[in-house]
mmCIF file with all atom_site columns, C-alpha atoms in Angstrom:
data_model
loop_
_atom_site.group_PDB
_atom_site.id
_atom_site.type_symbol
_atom_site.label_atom_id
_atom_site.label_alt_id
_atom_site.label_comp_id
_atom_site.label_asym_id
_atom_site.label_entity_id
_atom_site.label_seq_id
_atom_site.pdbx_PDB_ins_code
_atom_site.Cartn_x
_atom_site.Cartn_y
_atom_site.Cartn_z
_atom_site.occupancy
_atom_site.B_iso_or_equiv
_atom_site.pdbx_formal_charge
_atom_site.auth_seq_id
_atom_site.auth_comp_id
_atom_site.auth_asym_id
_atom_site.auth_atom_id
_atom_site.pdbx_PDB_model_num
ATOM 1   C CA . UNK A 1 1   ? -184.648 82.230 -111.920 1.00 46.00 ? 1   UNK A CA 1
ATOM 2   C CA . UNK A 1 2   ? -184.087 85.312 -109.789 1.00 44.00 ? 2   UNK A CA 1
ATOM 3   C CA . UNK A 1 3   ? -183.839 83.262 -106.661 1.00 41.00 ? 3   UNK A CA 1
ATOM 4   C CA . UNK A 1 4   ? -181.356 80.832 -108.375 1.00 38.00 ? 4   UNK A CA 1
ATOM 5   C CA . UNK A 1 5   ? -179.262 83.611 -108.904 1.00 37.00 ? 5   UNK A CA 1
ATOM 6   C CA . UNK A 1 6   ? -179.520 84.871 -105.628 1.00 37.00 ? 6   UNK A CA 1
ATOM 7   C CA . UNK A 1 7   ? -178.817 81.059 -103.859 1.00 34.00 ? 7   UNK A CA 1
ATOM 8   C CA . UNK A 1 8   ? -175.711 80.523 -106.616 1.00 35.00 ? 8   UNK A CA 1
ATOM 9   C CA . UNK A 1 9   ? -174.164 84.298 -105.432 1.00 38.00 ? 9   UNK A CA 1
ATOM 10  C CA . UNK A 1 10  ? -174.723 83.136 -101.806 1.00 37.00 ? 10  UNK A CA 1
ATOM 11  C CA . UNK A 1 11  ? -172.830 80.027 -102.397 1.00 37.00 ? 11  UNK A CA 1
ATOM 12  C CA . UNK A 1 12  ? -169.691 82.187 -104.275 1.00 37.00 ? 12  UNK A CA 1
ATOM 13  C CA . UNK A 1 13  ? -169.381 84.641 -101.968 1.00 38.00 ? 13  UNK A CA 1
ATOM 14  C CA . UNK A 1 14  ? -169.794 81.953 -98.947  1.00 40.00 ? 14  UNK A CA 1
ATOM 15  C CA . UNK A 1 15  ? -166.919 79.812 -100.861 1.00 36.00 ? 15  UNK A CA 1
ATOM 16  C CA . UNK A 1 16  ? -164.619 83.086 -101.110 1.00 35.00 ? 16  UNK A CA 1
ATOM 17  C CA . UNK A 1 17  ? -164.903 83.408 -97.118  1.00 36.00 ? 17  UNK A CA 1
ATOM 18  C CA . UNK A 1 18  ? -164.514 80.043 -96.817  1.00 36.00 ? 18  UNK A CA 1
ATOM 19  C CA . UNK A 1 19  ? -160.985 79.990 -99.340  1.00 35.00 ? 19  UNK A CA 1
ATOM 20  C CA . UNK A 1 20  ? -159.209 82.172 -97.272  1.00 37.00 ? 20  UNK A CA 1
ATOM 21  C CA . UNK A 1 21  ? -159.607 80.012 -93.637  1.00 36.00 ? 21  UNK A CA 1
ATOM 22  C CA . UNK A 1 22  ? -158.490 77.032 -95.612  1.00 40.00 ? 22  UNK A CA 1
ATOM 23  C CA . UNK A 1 23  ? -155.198 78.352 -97.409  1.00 42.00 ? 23  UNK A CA 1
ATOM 24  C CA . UNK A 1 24  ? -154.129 80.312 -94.183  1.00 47.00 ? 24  UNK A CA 1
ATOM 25  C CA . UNK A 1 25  ? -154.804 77.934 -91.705  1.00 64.00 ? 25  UNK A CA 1
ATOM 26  C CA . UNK A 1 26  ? -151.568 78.163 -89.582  1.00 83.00 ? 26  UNK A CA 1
ATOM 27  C CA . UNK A 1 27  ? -150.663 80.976 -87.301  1.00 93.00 ? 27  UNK A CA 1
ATOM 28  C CA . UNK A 1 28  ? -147.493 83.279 -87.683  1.00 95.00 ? 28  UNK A CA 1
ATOM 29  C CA . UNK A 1 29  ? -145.914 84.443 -84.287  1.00 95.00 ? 29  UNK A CA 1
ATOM 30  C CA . UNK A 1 30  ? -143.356 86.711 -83.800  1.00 95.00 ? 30  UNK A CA 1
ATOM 31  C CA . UNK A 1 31  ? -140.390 86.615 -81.283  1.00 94.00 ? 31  UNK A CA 1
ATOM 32  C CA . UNK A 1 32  ? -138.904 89.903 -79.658  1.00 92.00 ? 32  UNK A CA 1
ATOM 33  C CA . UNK A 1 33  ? -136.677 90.940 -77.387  1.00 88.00 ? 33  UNK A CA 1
ATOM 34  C CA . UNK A 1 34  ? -136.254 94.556 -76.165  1.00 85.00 ? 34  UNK A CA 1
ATOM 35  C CA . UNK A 1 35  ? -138.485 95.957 -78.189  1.00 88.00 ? 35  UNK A CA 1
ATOM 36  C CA . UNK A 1 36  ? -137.068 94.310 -81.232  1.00 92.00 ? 36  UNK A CA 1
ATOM 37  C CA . UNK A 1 37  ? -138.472 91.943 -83.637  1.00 95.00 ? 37  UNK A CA 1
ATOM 38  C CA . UNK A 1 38  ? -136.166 88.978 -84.112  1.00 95.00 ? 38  UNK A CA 1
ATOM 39  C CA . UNK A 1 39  ? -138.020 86.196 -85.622  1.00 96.00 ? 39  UNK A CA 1
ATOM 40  C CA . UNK A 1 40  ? -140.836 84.655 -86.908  1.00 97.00 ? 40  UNK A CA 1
ATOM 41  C CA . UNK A 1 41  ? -142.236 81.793 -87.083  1.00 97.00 ? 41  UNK A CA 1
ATOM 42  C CA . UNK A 1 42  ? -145.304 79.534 -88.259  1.00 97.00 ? 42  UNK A CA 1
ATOM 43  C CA . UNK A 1 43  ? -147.398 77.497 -85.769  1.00 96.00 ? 43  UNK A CA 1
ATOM 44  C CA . UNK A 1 44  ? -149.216 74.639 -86.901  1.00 94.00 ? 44  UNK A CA 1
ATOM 45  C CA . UNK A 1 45  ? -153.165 74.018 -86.436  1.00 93.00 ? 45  UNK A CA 1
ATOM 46  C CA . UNK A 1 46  ? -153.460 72.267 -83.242  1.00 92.00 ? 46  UNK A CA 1
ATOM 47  C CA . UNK A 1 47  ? -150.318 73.021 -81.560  1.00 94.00 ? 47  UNK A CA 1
ATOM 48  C CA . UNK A 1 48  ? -150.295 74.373 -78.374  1.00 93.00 ? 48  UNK A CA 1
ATOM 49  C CA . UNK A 1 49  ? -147.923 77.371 -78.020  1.00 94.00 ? 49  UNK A CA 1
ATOM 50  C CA . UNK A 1 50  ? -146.387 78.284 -74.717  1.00 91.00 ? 50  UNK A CA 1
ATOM 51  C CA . UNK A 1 51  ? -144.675 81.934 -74.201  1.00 89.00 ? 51  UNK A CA 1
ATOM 52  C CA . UNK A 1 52  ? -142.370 81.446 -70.703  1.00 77.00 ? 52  UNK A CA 1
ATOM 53  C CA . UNK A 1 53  ? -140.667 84.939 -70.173  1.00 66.00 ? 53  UNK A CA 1
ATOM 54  C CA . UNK A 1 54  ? -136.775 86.021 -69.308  1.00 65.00 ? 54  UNK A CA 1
ATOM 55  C CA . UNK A 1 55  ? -135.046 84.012 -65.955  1.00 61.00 ? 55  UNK A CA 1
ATOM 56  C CA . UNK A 1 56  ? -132.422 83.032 -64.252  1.00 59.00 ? 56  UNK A CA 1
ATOM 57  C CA . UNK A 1 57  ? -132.108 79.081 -63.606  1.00 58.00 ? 57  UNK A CA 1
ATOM 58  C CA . UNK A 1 58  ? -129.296 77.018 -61.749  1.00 59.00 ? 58  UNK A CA 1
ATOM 59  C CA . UNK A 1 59  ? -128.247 73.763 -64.052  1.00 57.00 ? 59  UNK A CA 1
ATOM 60  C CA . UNK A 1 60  ? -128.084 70.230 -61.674  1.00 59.00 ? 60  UNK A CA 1
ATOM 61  C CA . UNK A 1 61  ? -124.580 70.164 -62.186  1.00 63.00 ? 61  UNK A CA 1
ATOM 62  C CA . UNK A 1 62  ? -123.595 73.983 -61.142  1.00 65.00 ? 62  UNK A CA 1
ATOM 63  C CA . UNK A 1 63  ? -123.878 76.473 -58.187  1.00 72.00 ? 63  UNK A CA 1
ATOM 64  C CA . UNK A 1 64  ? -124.474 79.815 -60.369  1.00 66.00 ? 64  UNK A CA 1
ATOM 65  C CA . UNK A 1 65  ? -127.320 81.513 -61.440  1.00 65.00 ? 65  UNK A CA 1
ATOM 66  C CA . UNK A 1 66  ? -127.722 81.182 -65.729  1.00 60.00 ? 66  UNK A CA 1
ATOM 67  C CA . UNK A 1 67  ? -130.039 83.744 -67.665  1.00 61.00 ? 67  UNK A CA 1
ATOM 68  C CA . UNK A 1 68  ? -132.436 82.041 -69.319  1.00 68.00 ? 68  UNK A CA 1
ATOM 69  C CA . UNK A 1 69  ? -134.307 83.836 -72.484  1.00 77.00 ? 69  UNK A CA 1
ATOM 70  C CA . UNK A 1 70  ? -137.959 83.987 -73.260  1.00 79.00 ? 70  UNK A CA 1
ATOM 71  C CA . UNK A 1 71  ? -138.740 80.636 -74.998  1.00 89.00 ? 71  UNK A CA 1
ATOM 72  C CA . UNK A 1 72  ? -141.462 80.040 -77.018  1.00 93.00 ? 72  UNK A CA 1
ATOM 73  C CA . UNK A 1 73  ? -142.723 75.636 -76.145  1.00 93.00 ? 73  UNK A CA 1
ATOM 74  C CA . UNK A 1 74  ? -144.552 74.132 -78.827  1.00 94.00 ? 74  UNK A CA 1
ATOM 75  C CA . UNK A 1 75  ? -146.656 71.092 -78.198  1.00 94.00 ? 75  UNK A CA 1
ATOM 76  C CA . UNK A 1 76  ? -149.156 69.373 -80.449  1.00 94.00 ? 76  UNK A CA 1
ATOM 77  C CA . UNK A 1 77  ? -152.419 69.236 -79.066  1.00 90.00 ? 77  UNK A CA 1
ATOM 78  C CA . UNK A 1 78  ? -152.779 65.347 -79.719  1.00 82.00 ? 78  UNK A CA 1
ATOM 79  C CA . UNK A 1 79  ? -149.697 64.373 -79.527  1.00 67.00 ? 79  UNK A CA 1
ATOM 80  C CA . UNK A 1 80  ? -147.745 63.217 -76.232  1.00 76.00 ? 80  UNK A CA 1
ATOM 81  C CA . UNK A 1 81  ? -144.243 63.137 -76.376  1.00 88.00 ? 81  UNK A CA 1
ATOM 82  C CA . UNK A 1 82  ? -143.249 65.815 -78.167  1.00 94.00 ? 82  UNK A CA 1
ATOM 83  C CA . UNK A 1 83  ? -141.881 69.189 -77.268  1.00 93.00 ? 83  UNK A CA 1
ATOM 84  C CA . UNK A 1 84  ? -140.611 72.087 -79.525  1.00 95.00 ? 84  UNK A CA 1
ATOM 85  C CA . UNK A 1 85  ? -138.943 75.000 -77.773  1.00 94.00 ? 85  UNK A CA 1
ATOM 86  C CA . UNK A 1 86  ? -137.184 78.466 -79.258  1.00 96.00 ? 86  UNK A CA 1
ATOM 87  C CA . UNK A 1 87  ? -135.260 81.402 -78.345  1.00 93.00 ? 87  UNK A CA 1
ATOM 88  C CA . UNK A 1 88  ? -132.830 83.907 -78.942  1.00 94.00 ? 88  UNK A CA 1
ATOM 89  C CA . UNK A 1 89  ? -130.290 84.803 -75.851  1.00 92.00 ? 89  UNK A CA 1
ATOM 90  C CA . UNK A 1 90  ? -129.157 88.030 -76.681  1.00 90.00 ? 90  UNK A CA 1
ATOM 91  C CA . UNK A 1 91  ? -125.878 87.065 -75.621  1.00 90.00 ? 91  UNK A CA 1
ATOM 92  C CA . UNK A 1 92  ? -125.162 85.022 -78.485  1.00 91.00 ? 92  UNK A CA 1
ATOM 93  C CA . UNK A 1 93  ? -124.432 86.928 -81.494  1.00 91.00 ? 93  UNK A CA 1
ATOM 94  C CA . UNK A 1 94  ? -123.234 84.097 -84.512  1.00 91.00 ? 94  UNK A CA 1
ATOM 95  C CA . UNK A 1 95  ? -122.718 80.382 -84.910  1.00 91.00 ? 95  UNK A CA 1
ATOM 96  C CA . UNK A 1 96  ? -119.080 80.289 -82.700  1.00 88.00 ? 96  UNK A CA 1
ATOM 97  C CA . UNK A 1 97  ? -121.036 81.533 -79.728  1.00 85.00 ? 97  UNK A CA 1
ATOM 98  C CA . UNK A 1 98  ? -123.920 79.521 -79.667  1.00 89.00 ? 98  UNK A CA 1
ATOM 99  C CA . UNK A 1 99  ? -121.606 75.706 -80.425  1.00 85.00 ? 99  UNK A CA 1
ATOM 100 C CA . UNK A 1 100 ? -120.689 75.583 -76.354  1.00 84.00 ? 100 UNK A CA 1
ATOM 101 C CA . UNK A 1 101 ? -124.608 76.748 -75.507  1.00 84.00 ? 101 UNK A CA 1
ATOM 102 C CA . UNK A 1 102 ? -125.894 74.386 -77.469  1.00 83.00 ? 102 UNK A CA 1
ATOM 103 C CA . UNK A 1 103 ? -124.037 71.479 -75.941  1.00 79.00 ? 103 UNK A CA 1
ATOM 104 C CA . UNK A 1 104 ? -124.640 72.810 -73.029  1.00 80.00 ? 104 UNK A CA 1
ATOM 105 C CA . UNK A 1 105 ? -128.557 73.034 -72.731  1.00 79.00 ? 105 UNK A CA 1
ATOM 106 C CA . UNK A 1 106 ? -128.553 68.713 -73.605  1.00 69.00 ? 106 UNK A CA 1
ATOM 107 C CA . UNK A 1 107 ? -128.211 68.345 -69.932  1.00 70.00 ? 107 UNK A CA 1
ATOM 108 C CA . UNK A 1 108 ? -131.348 70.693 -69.311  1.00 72.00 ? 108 UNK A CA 1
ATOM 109 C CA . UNK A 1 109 ? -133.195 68.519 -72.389  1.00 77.00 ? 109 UNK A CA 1
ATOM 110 C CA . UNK A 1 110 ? -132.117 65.072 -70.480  1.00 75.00 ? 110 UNK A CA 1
ATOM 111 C CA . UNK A 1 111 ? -130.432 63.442 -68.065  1.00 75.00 ? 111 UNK A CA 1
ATOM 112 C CA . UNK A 1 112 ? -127.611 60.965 -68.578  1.00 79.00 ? 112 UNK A CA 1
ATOM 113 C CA . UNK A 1 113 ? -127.568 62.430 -71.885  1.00 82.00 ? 113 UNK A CA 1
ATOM 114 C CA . UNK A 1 114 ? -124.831 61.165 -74.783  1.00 86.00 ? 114 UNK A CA 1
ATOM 115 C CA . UNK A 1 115 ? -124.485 63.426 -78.241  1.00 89.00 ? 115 UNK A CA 1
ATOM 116 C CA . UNK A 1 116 ? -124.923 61.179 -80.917  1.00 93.00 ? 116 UNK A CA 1
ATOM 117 C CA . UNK A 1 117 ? -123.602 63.394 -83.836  1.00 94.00 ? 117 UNK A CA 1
ATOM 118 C CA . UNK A 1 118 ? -122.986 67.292 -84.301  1.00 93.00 ? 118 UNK A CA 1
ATOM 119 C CA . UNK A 1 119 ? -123.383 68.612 -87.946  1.00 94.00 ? 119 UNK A CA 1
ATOM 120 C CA . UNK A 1 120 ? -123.180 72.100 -89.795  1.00 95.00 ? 120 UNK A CA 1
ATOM 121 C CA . UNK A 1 121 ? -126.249 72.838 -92.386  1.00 95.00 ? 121 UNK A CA 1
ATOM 122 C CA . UNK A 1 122 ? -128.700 74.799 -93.251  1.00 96.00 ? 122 UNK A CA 1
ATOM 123 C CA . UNK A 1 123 ? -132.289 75.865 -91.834  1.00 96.00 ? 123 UNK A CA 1
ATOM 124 C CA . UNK A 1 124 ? -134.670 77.752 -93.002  1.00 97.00 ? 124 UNK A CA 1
ATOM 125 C CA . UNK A 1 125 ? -132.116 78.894 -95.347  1.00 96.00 ? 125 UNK A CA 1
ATOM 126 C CA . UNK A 1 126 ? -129.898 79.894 -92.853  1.00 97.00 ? 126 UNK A CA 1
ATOM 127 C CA . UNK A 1 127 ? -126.406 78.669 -91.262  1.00 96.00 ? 127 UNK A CA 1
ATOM 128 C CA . UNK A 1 128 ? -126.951 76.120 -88.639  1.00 96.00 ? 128 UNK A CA 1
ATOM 129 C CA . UNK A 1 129 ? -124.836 74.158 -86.205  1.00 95.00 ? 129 UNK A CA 1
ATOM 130 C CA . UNK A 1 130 ? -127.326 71.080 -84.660  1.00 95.00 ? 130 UNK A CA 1
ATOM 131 C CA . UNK A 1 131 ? -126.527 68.631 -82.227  1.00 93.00 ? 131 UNK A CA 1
ATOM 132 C CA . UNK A 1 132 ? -128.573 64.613 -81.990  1.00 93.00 ? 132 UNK A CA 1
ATOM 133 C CA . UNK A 1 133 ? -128.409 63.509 -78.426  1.00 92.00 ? 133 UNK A CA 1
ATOM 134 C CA . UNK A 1 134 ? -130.389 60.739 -76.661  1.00 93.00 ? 134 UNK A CA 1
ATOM 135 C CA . UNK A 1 135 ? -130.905 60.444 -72.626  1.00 91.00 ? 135 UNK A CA 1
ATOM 136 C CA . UNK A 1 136 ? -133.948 59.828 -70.028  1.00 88.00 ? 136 UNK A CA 1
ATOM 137 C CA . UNK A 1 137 ? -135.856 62.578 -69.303  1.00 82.00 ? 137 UNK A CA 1
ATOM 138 C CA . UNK A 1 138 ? -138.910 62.059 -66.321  1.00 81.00 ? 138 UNK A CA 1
ATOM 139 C CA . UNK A 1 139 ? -138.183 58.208 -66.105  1.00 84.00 ? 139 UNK A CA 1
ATOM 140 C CA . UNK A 1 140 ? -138.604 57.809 -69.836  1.00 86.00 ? 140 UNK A CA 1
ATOM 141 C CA . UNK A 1 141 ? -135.847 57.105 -72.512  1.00 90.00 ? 141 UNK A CA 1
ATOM 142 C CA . UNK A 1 142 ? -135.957 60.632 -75.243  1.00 91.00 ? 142 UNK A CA 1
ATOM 143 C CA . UNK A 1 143 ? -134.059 61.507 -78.272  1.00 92.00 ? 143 UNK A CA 1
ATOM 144 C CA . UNK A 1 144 ? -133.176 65.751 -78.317  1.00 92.00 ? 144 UNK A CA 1
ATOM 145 C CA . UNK A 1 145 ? -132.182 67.667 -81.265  1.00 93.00 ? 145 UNK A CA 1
ATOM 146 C CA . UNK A 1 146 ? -130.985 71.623 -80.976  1.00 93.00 ? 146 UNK A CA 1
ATOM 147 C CA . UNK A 1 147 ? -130.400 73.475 -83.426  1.00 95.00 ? 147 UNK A CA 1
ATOM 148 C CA . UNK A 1 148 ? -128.756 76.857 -83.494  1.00 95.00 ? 148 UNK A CA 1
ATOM 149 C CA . UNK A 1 149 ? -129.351 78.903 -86.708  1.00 97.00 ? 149 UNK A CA 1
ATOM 150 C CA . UNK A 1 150 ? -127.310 82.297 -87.181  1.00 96.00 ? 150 UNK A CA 1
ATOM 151 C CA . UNK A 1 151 ? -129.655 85.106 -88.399  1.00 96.00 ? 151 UNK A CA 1
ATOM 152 C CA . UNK A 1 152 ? -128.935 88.757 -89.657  1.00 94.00 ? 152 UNK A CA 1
ATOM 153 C CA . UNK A 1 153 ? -127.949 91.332 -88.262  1.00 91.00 ? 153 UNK A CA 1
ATOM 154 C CA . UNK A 1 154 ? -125.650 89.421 -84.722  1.00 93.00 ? 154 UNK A CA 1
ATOM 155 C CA . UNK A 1 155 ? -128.570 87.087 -83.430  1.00 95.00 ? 155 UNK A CA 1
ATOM 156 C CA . UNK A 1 156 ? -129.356 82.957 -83.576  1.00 95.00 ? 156 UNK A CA 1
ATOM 157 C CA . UNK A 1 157 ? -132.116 81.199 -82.768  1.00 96.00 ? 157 UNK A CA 1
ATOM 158 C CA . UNK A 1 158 ? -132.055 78.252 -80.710  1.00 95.00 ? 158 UNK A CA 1
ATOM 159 C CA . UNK A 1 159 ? -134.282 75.699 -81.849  1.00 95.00 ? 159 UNK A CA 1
ATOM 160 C CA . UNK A 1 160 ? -134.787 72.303 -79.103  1.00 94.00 ? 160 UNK A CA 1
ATOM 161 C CA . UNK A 1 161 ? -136.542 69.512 -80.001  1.00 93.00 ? 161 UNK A CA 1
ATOM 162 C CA . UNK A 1 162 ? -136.921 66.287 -77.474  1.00 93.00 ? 162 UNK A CA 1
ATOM 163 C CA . UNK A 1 163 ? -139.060 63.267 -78.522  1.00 93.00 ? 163 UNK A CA 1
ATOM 164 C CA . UNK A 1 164 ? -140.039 60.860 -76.166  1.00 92.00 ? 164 UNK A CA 1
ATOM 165 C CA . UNK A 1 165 ? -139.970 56.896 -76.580  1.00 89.00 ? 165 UNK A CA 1
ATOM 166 C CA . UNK A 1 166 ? -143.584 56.182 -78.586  1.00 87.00 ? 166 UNK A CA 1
ATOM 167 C CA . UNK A 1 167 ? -144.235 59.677 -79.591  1.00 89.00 ? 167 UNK A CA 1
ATOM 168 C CA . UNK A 1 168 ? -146.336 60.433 -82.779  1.00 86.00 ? 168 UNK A CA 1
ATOM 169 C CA . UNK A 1 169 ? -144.361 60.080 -86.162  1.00 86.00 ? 169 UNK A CA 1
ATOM 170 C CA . UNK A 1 170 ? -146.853 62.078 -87.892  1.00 85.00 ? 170 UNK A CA 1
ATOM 171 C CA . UNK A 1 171 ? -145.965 64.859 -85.609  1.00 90.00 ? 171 UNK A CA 1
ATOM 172 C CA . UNK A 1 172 ? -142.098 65.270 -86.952  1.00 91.00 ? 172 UNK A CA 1
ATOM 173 C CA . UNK A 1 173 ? -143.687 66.907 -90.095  1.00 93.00 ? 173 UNK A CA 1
ATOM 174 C CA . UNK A 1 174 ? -144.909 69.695 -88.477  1.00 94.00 ? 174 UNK A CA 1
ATOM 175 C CA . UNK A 1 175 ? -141.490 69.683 -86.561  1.00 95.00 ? 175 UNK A CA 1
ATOM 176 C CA . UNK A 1 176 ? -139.393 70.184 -89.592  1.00 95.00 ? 176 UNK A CA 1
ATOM 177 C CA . UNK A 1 177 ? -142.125 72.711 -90.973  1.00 95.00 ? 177 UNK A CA 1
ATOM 178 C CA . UNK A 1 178 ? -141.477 74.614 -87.747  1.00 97.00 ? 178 UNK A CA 1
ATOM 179 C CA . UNK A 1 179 ? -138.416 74.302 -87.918  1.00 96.00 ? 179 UNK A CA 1
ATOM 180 C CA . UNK A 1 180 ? -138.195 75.066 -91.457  1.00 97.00 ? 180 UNK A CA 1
ATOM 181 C CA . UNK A 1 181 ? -140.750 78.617 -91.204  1.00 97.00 ? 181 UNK A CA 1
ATOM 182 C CA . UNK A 1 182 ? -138.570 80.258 -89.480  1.00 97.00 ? 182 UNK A CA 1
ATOM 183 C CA . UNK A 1 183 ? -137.396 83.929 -90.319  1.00 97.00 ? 183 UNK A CA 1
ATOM 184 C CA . UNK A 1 184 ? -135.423 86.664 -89.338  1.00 96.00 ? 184 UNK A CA 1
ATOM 185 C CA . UNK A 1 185 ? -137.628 89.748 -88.730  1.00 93.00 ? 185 UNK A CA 1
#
């Protein structure tokens, strides 16, 4: 009896360590710039995250230098095709800055690009101004999304999405849940 006891408080504490893995499975990162927190946000199992830092980039179709923010490229592990990308350029403080950056990064998503349809809503519970565009990218046809969602306190986030021709559907959930977990910090 004593070692049935023993074997059925093995098993109960074993399930309680075992409880907490399952129901917090994901990852939380968060997103600073100078020192500052700015946002969080929740990374799937099985996505790849990427961190690139600050630069300066010229666009095909111009001669000057553009600062480039840190951007945070998500990738699921499984899944080709798909490519999830976010930042906040300190330069952009609300919604009516970020419209003309926006439209501007869907030549930098794809080439011979052509915006589909621009929209106001809501994110993650906050303000958002996103943009459905479609172009080649690499030789293969892509559809982009970007998203620009105005956070407290004078910054956005920039949220790009590009999905190339046969990517994995089953991927788009975690999209929108990325998407979605978002938070100002």
């Amino acid at each position: 009896m004593k070692v049935w006891s023993s074997l059925v408080a093995c098993a109960a504490a074993g399930a309680l360590f075992v409880i907490p893995h399952v129901a917090h499975s994901e990852t939380e990162v968060t997103y600073a710039d100078a020192g500052r927190n700015v946002f969080e946000v929740t990374v799937p199992d099985f996505w790849t995250l990427r961190v690139g830092g600050e630069r300066e980039i010229t666009p095909p179709s111009e001669d000057a230098l553009r600062p480039v923010a840190r951007v945070f490229g998500l990738s699921p592990e499984s899944a080709n095709g798909v490519w999830v990308g976010l930042m906040s350029p300190p330069q952009l403080r609300s919604l009516k800055d970020a419209r003309d950056y926006a439209k501007s990064l869907s030549g930098q998503l794809a080439k011979t690009t052509e915006i589909v349809r621009t929209e106001e809503r809501t994110v993650a519970g906050y303000p958002a101004f996103v943009i459905d565009g479609k172009g080649r990218r690499n030789g293969r046809s892509v559809n982009f999304t970007a998203a620009v969602l105005e956070l407290p306190r004078n910054r956005v986030v920039v949220g790009l999405t590009v999905l190339e021709r046969g990517y994995d559907p089953d991927a788009l959930s975690d999209v929108n849940a990325i998407l979605q977990s978002i938070q100002a910090r």
